[in-house]
Amino acid sequence: MSDDILYLVFVIILLIAMLAYMYIKDKESAEKITKLQNAIEDITKELHYFKKESDDEEESVKQSIDNDFVKNELKNMLEQELGNKILPILKSIRAMETIIEEFQNEQKNRLLSLEQKAQSITKLTPNYDVEEQKVIALFKEGKSIEQIAKDLRIGIGNVELVLKFKQLIK
């Protein structure tokens, strides 16, 4: 009986530890995601400033020079410069997105694994109600305590305990 209580306490402690671990990992994940969101917002702001800056430069060039050749040349240069600045930013954003997706998938897999482990732990605990009913039924059939223990492959003390709780023996 005390082994059963120790086993139950161990299972409860194990479940609490697993829940604490999941909570800590979830908190870490949330912090990482928040940092990534802040980085993406900063990159978006930079992109906006670059675009605004390029629009301002383009307007000033249009006002000062009317030559079509010069306009086209400057436009090409601006597009090239923007492309050179934006492409690395876009690549880093895509890399961050893949990292976030991988992290989310990893967390989902961990959660599924923990759920499966928790289910397997609950399957390992014996059903004492059915065992008690079998002991009582065999005793009412007239079998001895030793024979019941032998048939059900449990200890004589367990059989006596069940019968004493049900007040079938003294």
CSV table of C-alpha atoms in Angstrom, one decimal, residues 2-156:
chain,number,residue,atom,x,y,z
A,2,SER,CA,2.8,2.4,0.9
A,3,ASP,CA,4.5,1.5,-2.4
A,4,ASP,CA,1.4,2.5,-4.3
A,5,ILE,CA,1.3,5.9,-2.4
A,6,LEU,CA,4.9,6.5,-3.2
A,7,TYR,CA,4.3,5.6,-6.8
A,8,LEU,CA,1.4,8.0,-7.0
A,9,VAL,CA,3.4,10.7,-5.3
A,10,PHE,CA,6.2,10.1,-7.8
A,11,VAL,CA,3.8,10.3,-10.8
A,12,ILE,CA,2.3,13.5,-9.4
A,13,ILE,CA,5.8,15.1,-8.9
A,14,LEU,CA,6.8,13.9,-12.4
A,15,LEU,CA,3.7,15.6,-13.9
A,16,ILE,CA,4.3,18.8,-11.9
A,17,ALA,CA,7.9,18.8,-13.2
A,18,MET,CA,6.8,18.2,-16.7
A,19,LEU,CA,4.2,21.1,-16.5
A,20,ALA,CA,6.9,23.4,-15.0
A,21,TYR,CA,9.3,22.5,-17.8
A,22,MET,CA,6.6,23.2,-20.4
A,23,TYR,CA,5.8,26.5,-18.7
A,24,ILE,CA,9.4,27.6,-18.7
A,25,LYS,CA,9.9,26.6,-22.3
A,26,ASP,CA,6.7,28.4,-23.3
A,27,LYS,CA,7.9,31.5,-21.6
A,28,GLU,CA,11.3,31.3,-23.3
A,29,SER,CA,9.5,30.8,-26.6
A,30,ALA,CA,7.3,33.9,-26.0
A,31,GLU,CA,10.4,36.0,-25.2
A,32,LYS,CA,12.2,34.9,-28.4
A,33,ILE,CA,9.1,35.6,-30.5
A,34,THR,CA,8.8,39.1,-28.9
A,35,LYS,CA,12.4,39.8,-29.7
A,36,LEU,CA,11.9,38.7,-33.3
A,37,GLN,CA,8.8,40.8,-33.6
A,38,ASN,CA,10.7,43.8,-32.3
A,39,ALA,CA,13.5,43.2,-34.8
A,40,ILE,CA,11.0,42.9,-37.7
A,41,GLU,CA,9.3,46.2,-36.6
A,42,ASP,CA,12.7,47.9,-36.6
A,43,ILE,CA,13.5,46.5,-40.0
A,44,THR,CA,10.1,47.7,-41.3
A,45,LYS,CA,10.8,51.2,-39.9
A,46,GLU,CA,14.2,51.3,-41.6
A,47,LEU,CA,12.6,50.2,-44.8
A,48,HIS,CA,10.0,52.9,-44.5
A,49,TYR,CA,12.7,55.6,-43.8
A,50,PHE,CA,14.7,54.4,-46.8
A,51,LYS,CA,11.7,54.5,-49.1
A,52,LYS,CA,10.8,58.0,-47.8
A,53,GLU,CA,14.3,59.2,-48.2
A,54,SER,CA,14.5,57.8,-51.8
A,55,ASP,CA,11.1,59.5,-52.6
A,56,ASP,CA,12.4,62.8,-51.2
A,57,GLU,CA,15.6,62.5,-53.2
A,58,GLU,CA,13.7,61.6,-56.4
A,59,GLU,CA,11.5,64.7,-56.0
A,60,SER,CA,14.4,67.0,-55.5
A,61,VAL,CA,16.1,65.6,-58.6
A,62,LYS,CA,12.9,66.1,-60.7
A,63,GLN,CA,12.7,69.7,-59.6
A,64,SER,CA,16.3,70.6,-60.4
A,65,ILE,CA,17.0,68.7,-63.6
A,66,ASP,CA,14.6,68.3,-66.6
A,67,ASN,CA,16.9,66.2,-68.7
A,68,ASP,CA,15.3,62.8,-69.5
A,69,PHE,CA,18.7,61.0,-69.7
A,70,VAL,CA,19.8,62.2,-66.3
A,71,LYS,CA,16.5,61.4,-64.8
A,72,ASN,CA,16.6,57.8,-66.1
A,73,GLU,CA,20.2,57.4,-64.9
A,74,LEU,CA,19.4,58.6,-61.4
A,75,LYS,CA,16.3,56.5,-61.2
A,76,ASN,CA,18.3,53.4,-62.1
A,77,MET,CA,20.9,54.3,-59.5
A,78,LEU,CA,18.3,54.7,-56.8
A,79,GLU,CA,16.6,51.5,-57.6
A,80,GLN,CA,19.9,49.7,-57.5
A,81,GLU,CA,20.8,51.2,-54.2
A,82,LEU,CA,17.4,50.4,-52.7
A,83,GLY,CA,17.7,46.9,-54.1
A,84,ASN,CA,21.1,46.5,-52.5
A,85,LYS,CA,19.8,47.7,-49.1
A,86,ILE,CA,16.4,45.9,-49.2
A,87,LEU,CA,17.5,42.5,-50.4
A,88,PRO,CA,19.6,41.7,-47.4
A,89,ILE,CA,16.8,42.9,-45.1
A,90,LEU,CA,14.3,40.7,-46.9
A,91,LYS,CA,16.7,37.7,-46.8
A,92,SER,CA,17.1,38.2,-43.0
A,93,ILE,CA,13.4,38.4,-42.6
A,94,ARG,CA,12.9,35.2,-44.5
A,95,ALA,CA,15.6,33.5,-42.4
A,96,MET,CA,13.8,34.7,-39.2
A,97,GLU,CA,10.5,33.3,-40.5
A,98,THR,CA,12.0,29.9,-41.1
A,99,ILE,CA,13.6,29.9,-37.7
A,100,ILE,CA,10.3,30.8,-36.1
A,101,GLU,CA,8.5,28.0,-38.0
A,102,GLU,CA,11.1,25.5,-37.1
A,103,PHE,CA,10.9,26.5,-33.5
A,104,GLN,CA,7.1,26.3,-33.5
A,105,ASN,CA,7.3,22.9,-35.0
A,106,GLU,CA,9.8,21.8,-32.4
A,107,GLN,CA,7.6,23.0,-29.6
A,108,LYS,CA,4.6,21.2,-31.1
A,109,ASN,CA,6.6,18.0,-31.3
A,110,ARG,CA,7.7,18.4,-27.7
A,111,LEU,CA,4.2,19.0,-26.6
A,112,LEU,CA,2.9,15.9,-28.4
A,113,SER,CA,5.7,13.8,-27.0
A,114,LEU,CA,4.9,15.0,-23.5
A,115,GLU,CA,1.2,14.3,-24.0
A,116,GLN,CA,2.0,10.8,-25.2
A,117,LYS,CA,4.2,10.2,-22.2
A,118,ALA,CA,1.5,11.4,-19.8
A,119,GLN,CA,-1.0,9.1,-21.5
A,120,SER,CA,1.4,6.1,-21.2
A,121,ILE,CA,1.9,6.9,-17.5
A,122,THR,CA,-1.8,6.8,-16.8
A,123,LYS,CA,-2.1,3.5,-18.6
A,124,LEU,CA,0.5,2.0,-16.3
A,125,THR,CA,-1.5,2.5,-13.1
A,126,PRO,CA,-3.5,-0.6,-12.1
A,127,ASN,CA,-7.3,-0.6,-11.6
A,128,TYR,CA,-7.8,-1.5,-8.0
A,129,ASP,CA,-11.6,-1.4,-8.1
A,130,VAL,CA,-11.7,-4.4,-10.5
A,131,GLU,CA,-9.2,-6.2,-8.3
A,132,GLU,CA,-11.3,-5.6,-5.2
A,133,GLN,CA,-14.4,-6.9,-6.9
A,134,LYS,CA,-12.6,-10.1,-8.0
A,135,VAL,CA,-11.4,-10.7,-4.4
A,136,ILE,CA,-14.9,-10.3,-3.0
A,137,ALA,CA,-16.4,-12.5,-5.7
A,138,LEU,CA,-13.9,-15.3,-5.1
A,139,PHE,CA,-14.3,-15.0,-1.3
A,140,LYS,CA,-18.1,-15.3,-1.6
A,141,GLU,CA,-17.6,-18.4,-3.8
A,142,GLY,CA,-15.9,-20.0,-0.7
A,143,LYS,CA,-12.3,-19.8,-1.7
A,144,SER,CA,-9.6,-19.3,1.0
A,145,ILE,CA,-7.5,-16.2,1.3
A,146,GLU,CA,-4.4,-18.1,0.2
A,147,GLN,CA,-6.2,-19.5,-2.9
A,148,ILE,CA,-7.6,-16.0,-3.8
A,149,ALA,CA,-4.1,-14.5,-3.5
A,150,LYS,CA,-2.6,-17.3,-5.7
A,151,ASP,CA,-5.4,-17.0,-8.4
A,152,LEU,CA,-5.1,-13.2,-8.7
A,153,ARG,CA,-1.3,-13.2,-8.2
A,154,ILE,CA,-1.5,-10.6,-5.4
A,155,GLY,CA,-0.2,-10.8,-1.8
A,156,ILE,CA,-2.2,-12.5,1.0
